[in-house]
PDB file of C-alpha atoms in Angstrom:
ATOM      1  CA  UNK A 260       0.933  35.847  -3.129  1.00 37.00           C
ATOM      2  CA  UNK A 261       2.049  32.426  -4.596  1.00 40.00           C
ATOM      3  CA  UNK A 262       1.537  29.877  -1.555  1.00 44.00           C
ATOM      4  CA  UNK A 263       5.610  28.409  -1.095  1.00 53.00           C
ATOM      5  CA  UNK A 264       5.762  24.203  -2.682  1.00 69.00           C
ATOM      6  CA  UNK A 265       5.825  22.059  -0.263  1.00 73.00           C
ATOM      7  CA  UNK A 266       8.861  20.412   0.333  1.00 86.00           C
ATOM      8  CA  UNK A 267       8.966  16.753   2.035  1.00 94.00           C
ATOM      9  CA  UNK A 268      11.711  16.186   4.361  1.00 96.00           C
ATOM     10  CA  UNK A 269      10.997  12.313   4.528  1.00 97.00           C
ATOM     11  CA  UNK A 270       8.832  10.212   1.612  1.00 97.00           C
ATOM     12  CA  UNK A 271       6.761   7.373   2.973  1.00 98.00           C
ATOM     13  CA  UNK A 272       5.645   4.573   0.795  1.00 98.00           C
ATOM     14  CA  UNK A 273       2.769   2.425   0.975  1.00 97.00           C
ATOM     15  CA  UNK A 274       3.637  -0.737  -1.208  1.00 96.00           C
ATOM     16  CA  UNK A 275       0.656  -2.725  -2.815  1.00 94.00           C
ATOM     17  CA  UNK A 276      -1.143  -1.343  -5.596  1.00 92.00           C
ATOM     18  CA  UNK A 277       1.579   1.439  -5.210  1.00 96.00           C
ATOM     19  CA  UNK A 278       5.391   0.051  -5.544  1.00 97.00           C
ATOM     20  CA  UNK A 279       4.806  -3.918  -6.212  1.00 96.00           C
ATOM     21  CA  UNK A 280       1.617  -4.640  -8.804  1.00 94.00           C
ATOM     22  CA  UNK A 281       0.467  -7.235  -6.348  1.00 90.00           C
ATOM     23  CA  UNK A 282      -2.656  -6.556  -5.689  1.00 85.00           C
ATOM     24  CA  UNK A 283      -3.542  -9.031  -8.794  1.00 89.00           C
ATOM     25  CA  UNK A 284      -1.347 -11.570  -6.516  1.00 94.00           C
ATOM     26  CA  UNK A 285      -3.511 -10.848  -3.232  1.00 91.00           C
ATOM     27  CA  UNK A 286      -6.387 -11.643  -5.199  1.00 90.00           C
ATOM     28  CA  UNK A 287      -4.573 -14.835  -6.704  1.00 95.00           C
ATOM     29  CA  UNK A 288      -4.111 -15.863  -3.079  1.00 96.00           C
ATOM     30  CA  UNK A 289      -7.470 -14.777  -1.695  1.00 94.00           C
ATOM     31  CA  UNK A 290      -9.553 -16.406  -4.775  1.00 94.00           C
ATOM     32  CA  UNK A 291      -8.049 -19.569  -3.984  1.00 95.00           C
ATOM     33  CA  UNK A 292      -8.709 -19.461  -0.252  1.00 96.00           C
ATOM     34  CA  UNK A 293     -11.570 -18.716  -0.415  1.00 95.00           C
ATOM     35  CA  UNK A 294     -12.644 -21.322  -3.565  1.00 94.00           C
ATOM     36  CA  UNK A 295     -12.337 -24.390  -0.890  1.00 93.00           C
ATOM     37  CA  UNK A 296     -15.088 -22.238   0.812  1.00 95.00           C
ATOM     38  CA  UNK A 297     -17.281 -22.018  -1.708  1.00 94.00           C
ATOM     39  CA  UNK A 298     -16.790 -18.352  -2.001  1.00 95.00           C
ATOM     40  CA  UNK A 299     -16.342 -15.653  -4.916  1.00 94.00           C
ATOM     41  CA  UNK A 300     -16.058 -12.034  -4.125  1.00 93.00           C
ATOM     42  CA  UNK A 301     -17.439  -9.809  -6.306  1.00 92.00           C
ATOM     43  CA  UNK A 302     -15.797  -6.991  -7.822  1.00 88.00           C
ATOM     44  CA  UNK A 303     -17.051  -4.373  -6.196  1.00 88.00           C
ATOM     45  CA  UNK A 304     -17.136  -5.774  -2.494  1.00 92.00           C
ATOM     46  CA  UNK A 305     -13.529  -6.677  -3.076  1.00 87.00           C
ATOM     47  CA  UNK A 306     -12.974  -2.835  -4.627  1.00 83.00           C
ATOM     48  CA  UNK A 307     -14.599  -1.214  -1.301  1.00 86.00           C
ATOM     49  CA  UNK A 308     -12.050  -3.505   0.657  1.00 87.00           C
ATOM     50  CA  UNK A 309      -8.928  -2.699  -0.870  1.00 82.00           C
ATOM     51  CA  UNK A 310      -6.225  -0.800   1.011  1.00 76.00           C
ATOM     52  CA  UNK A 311      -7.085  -2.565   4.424  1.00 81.00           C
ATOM     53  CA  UNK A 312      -5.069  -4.521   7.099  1.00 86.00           C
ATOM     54  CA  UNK A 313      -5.081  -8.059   6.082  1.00 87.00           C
ATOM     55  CA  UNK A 314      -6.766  -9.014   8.715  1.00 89.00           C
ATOM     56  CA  UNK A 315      -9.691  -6.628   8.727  1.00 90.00           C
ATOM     57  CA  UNK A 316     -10.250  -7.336   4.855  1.00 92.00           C
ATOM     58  CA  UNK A 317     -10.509 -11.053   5.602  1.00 94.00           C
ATOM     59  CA  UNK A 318     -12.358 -10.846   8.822  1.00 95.00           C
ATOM     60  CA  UNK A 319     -14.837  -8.275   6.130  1.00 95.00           C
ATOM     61  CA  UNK A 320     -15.391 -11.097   3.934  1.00 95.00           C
ATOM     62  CA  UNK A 321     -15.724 -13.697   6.512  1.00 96.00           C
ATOM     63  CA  UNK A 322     -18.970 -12.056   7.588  1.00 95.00           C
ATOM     64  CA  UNK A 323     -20.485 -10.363   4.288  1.00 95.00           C
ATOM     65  CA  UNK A 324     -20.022 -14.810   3.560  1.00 96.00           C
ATOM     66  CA  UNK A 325     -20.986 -15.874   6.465  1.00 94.00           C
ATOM     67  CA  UNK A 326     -17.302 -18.193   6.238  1.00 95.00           C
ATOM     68  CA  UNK A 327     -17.404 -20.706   9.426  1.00 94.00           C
ATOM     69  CA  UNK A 328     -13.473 -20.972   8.881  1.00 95.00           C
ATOM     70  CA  UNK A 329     -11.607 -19.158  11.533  1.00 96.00           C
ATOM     71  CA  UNK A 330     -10.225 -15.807  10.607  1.00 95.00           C
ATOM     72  CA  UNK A 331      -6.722 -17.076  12.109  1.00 95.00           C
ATOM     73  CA  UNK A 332      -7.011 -20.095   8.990  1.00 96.00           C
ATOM     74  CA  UNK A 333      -8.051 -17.700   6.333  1.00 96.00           C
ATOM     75  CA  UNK A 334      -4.876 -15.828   7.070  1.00 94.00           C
ATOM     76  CA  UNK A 335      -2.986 -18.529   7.409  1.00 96.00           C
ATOM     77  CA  UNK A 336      -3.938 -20.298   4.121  1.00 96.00           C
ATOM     78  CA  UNK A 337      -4.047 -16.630   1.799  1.00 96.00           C
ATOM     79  CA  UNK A 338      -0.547 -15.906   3.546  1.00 95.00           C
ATOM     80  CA  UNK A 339       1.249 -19.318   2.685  1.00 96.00           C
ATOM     81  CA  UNK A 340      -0.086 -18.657  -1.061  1.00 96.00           C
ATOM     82  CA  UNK A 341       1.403 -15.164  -1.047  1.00 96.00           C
ATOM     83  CA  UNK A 342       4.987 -15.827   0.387  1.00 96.00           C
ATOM     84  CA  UNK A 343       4.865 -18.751  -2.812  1.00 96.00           C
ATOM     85  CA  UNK A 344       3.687 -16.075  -5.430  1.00 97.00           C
ATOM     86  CA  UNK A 345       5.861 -12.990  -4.902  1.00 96.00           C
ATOM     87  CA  UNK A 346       9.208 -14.120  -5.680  1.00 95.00           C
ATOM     88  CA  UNK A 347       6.943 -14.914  -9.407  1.00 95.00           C
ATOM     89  CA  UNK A 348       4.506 -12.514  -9.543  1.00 96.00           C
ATOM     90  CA  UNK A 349       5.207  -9.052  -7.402  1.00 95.00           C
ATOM     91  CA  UNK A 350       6.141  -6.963 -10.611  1.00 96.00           C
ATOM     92  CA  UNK A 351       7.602  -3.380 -10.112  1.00 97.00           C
ATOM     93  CA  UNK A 352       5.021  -0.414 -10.474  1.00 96.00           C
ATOM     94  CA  UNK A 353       6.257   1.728 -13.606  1.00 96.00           C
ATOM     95  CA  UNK A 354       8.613   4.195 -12.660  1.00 97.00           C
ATOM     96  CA  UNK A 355       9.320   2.489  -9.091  1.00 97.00           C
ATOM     97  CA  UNK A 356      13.274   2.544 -10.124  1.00 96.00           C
ATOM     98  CA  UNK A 357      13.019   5.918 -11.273  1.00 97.00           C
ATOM     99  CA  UNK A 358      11.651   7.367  -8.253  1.00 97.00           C
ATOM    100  CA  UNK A 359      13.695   5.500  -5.275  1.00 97.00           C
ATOM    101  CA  UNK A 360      16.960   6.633  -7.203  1.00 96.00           C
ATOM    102  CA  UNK A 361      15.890  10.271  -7.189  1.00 96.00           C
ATOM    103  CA  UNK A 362      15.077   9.963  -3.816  1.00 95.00           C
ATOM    104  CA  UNK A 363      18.444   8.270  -2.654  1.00 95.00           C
ATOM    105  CA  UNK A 364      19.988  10.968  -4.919  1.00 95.00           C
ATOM    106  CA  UNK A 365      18.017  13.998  -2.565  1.00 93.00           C
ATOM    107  CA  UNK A 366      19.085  12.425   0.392  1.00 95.00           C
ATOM    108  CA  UNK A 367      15.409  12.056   1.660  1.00 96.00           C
ATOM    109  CA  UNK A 368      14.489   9.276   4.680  1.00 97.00           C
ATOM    110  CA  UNK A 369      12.250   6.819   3.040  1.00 98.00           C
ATOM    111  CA  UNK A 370      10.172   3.955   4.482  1.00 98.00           C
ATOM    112  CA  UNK A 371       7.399   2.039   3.575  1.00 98.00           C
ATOM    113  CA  UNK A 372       4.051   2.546   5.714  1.00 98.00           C
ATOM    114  CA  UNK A 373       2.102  -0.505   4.843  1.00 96.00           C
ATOM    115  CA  UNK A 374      -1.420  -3.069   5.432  1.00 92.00           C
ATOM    116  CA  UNK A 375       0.317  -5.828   4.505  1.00 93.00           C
ATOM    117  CA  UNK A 376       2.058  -8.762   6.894  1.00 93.00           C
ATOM    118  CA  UNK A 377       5.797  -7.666   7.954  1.00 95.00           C
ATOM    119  CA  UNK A 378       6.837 -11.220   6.456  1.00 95.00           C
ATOM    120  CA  UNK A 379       5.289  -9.973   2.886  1.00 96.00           C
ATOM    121  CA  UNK A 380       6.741  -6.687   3.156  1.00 97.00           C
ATOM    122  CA  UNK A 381       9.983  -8.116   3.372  1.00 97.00           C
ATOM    123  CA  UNK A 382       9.724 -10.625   0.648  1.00 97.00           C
ATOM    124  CA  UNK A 383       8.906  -7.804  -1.481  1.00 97.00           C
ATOM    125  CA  UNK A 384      11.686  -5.856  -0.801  1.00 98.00           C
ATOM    126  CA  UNK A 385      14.622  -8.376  -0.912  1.00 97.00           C
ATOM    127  CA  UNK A 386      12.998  -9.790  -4.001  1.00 96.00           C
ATOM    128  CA  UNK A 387      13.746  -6.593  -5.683  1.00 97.00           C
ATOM    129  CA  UNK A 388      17.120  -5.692  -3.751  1.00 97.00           C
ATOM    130  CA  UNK A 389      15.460  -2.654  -2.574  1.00 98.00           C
ATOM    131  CA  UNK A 390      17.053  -2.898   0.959  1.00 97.00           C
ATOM    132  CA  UNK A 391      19.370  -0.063   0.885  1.00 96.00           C
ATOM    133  CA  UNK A 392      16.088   2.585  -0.728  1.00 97.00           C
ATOM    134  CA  UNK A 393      14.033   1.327   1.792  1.00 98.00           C
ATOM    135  CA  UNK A 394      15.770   0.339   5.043  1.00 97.00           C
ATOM    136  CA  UNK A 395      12.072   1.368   7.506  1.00 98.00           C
ATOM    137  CA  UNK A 396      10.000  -1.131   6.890  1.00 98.00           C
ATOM    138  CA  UNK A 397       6.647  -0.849   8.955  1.00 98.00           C
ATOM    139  CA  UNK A 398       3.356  -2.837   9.083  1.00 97.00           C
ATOM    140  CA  UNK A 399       0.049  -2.341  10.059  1.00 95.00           C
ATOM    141  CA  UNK A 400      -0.307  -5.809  11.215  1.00 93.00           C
ATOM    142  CA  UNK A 401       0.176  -5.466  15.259  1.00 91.00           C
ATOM    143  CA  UNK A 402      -0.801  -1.870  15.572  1.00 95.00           C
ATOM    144  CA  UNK A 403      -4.328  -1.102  17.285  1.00 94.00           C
ATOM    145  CA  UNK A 404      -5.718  -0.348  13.904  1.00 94.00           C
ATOM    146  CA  UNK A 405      -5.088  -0.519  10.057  1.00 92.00           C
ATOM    147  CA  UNK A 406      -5.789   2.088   7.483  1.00 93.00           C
ATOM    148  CA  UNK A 407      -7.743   4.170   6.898  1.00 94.00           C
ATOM    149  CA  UNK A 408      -6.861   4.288  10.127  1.00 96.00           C
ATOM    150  CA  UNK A 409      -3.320   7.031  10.563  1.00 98.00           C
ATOM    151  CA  UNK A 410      -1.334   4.267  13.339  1.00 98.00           C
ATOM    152  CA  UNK A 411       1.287   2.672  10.104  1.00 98.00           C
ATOM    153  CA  UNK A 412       2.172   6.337   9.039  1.00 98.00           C
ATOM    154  CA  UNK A 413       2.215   7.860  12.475  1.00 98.00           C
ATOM    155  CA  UNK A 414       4.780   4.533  13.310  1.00 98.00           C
ATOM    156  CA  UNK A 415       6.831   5.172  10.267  1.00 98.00           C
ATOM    157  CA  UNK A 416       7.259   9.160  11.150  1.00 98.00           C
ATOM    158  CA  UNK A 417       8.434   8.310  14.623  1.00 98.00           C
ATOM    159  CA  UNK A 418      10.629   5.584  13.371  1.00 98.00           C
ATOM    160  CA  UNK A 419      12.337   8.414  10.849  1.00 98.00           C
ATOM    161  CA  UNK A 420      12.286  10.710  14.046  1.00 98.00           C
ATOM    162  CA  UNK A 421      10.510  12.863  11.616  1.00 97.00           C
ATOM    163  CA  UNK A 422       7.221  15.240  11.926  1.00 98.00           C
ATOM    164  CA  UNK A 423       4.369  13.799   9.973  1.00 98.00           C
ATOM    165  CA  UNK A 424       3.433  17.005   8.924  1.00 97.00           C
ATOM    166  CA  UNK A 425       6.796  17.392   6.761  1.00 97.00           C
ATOM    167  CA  UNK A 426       6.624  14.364   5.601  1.00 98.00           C
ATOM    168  CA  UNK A 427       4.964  13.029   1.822  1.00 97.00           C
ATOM    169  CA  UNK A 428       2.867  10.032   1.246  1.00 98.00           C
ATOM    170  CA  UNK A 429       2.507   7.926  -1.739  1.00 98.00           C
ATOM    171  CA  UNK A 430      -0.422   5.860  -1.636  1.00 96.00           C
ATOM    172  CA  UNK A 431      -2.772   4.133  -4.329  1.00 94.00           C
ATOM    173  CA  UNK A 432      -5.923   3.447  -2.471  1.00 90.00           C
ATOM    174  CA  UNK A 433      -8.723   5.819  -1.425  1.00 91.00           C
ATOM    175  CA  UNK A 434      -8.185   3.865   2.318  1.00 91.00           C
ATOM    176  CA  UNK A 435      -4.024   4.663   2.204  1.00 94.00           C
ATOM    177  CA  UNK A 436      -4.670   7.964   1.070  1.00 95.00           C
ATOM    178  CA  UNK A 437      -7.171   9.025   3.862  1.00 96.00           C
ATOM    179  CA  UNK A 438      -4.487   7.080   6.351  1.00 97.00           C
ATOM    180  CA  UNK A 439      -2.096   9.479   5.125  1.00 97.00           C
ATOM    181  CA  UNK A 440      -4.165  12.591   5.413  1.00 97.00           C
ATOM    182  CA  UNK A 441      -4.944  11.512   8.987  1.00 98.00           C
ATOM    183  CA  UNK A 442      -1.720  11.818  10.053  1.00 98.00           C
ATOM    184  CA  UNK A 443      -1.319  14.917   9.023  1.00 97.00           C
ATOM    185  CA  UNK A 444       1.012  14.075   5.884  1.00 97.00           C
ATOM    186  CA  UNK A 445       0.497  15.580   2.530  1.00 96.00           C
ATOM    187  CA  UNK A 446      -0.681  12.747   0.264  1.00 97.00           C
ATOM    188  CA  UNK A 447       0.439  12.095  -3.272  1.00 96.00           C
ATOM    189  CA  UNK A 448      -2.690   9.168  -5.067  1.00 95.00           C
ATOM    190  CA  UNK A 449      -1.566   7.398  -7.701  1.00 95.00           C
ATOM    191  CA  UNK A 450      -4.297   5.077  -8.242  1.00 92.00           C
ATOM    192  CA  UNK A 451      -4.027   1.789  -9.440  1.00 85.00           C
ATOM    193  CA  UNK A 452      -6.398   1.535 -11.925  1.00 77.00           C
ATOM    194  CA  UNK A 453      -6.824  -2.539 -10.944  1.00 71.00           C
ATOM    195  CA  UNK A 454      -9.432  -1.249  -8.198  1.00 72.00           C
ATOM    196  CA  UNK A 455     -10.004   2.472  -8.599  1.00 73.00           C
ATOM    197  CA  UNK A 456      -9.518   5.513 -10.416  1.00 75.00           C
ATOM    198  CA  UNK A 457      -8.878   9.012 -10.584  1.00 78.00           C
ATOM    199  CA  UNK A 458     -12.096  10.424  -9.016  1.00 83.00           C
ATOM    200  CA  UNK A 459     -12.325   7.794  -6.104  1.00 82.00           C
ATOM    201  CA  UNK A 460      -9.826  10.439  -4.531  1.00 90.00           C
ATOM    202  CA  UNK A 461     -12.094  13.344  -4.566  1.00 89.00           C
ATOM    203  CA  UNK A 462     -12.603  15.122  -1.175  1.00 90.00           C
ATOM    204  CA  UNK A 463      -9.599  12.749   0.056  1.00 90.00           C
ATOM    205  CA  UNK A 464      -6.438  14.432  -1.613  1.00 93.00           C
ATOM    206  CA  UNK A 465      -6.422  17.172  -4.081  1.00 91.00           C
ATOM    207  CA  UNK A 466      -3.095  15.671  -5.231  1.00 93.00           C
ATOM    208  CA  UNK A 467      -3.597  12.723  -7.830  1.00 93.00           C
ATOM    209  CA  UNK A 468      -1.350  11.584 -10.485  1.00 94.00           C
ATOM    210  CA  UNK A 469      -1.359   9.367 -13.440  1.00 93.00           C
ATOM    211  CA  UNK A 470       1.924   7.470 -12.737  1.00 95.00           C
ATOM    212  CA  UNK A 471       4.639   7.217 -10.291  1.00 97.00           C
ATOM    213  CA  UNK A 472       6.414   8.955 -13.842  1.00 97.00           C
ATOM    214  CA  UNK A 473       4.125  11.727 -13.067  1.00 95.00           C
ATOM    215  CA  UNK A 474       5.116  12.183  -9.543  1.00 96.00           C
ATOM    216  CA  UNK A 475       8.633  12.286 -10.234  1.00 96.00           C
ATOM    217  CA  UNK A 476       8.045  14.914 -12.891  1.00 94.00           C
ATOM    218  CA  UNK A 477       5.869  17.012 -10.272  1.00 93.00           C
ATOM    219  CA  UNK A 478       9.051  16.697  -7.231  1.00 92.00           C
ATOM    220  CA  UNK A 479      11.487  17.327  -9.974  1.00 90.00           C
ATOM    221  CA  UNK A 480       9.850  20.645 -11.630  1.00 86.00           C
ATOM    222  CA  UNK A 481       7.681  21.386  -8.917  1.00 69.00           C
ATOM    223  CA  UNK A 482       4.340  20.754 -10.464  1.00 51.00           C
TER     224      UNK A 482
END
């Protein structure tokens, strides 16, 4: 017997990497920081990284630098950078429209589950008048722990007033995805090839897709 498709009641959104191509921004920000400290992360430190709280990824660097800066200035200075760069530089994902229409069309609660700073998660979202597709907005950044950690997704069920375990995640990162997972959510990967790829999901979520295009193909026709 053919196992029944799963059918999300609510989609939750992670946002870097995933709805906004700013990942290329954070590292804009960070690479600048962190220049006036004599620092340059390499590649694959920096891909290992990706998908945590703010605060986490920083205070990582900090010591794999040995940075005498405070973690409290690091955030500061990469956060001041950011709030100047996304009304420039935060570009729509491909297919980003696309899906948030069909989703508004269903009827489906929405929110974003994400690392990144409240303050950045708004200026995100009103820089591409995605209020009204988006209206739960929630943030790692004062919860007791970031991803992979399952605290932003369990936050953004209970703020839906909806059972994680009906709900669908989108995520990008190997770290979102397995924050997902924890929660008990069904995870959709779409990685963004900037910092990972198609097999860095293996043993996380059987679920990975090519584009956002890709996913809205799969909820429309059912795989």
């Amino acid at each position: 017997m053919t196992a029944p498709r799963f059918a999300p009641q609510a989609i939750l959104f992670d946002m870097d990497g995933l709805l906004v191509d700013t990942e290329p921004v954070w590292e804009e920000a960070e690479t600048a920081t962190l220049s006036a400290y004599n620092v340059v992360v390499e590649p694959a430190v920096r891909s290992r990284l990706i998908g945590l709280r703010n605060d986490e990824f920083l205070g990582s660097i900090r010591e794999i630098y040995n940075i005498k800066a405070s973690l409290q200035t690091l955030h500061d200075e990469v956060l001041e950078r950011m709030m100047d760069l996304i009304p420039r530089k935060a570009k729509p994902m491909p297919g980003v429209s696309e899906i948030l229409g069909y989703v508004a069309e269903l009827g489906l609660p929405t929110a974003i589950a994400s690392s990144s700073p409240k303050v950045v998660i708004e200026a995100v979202v009103t820089t591409h008048g995605w209020e009204e597709f988006l209206p739960v907005r929630c943030s790692a950044e004062h919860l007791p722990k970031g991803k992979p950690a399952p605290d932003v997704y369990l936050e953004a069920a209970k703020a839906l007033n909806i059972s994680p375990t009906v709900c669908l995640a989108l995520e990008d990162s190997p770290n979102g995805a397995r924050a997902a997972i924890a929660a008990g959510m069904t995870c959709f990967a779409v990685p963004d090839r900037s910092h990972t790829h198609l097999e860095a999901f293996q043993g996380v979520t059987d679920h990975v897709f090519d584009s956002l295009h890709a996913v809205l193909h799969h909820l429309k026709n059912g795989g």
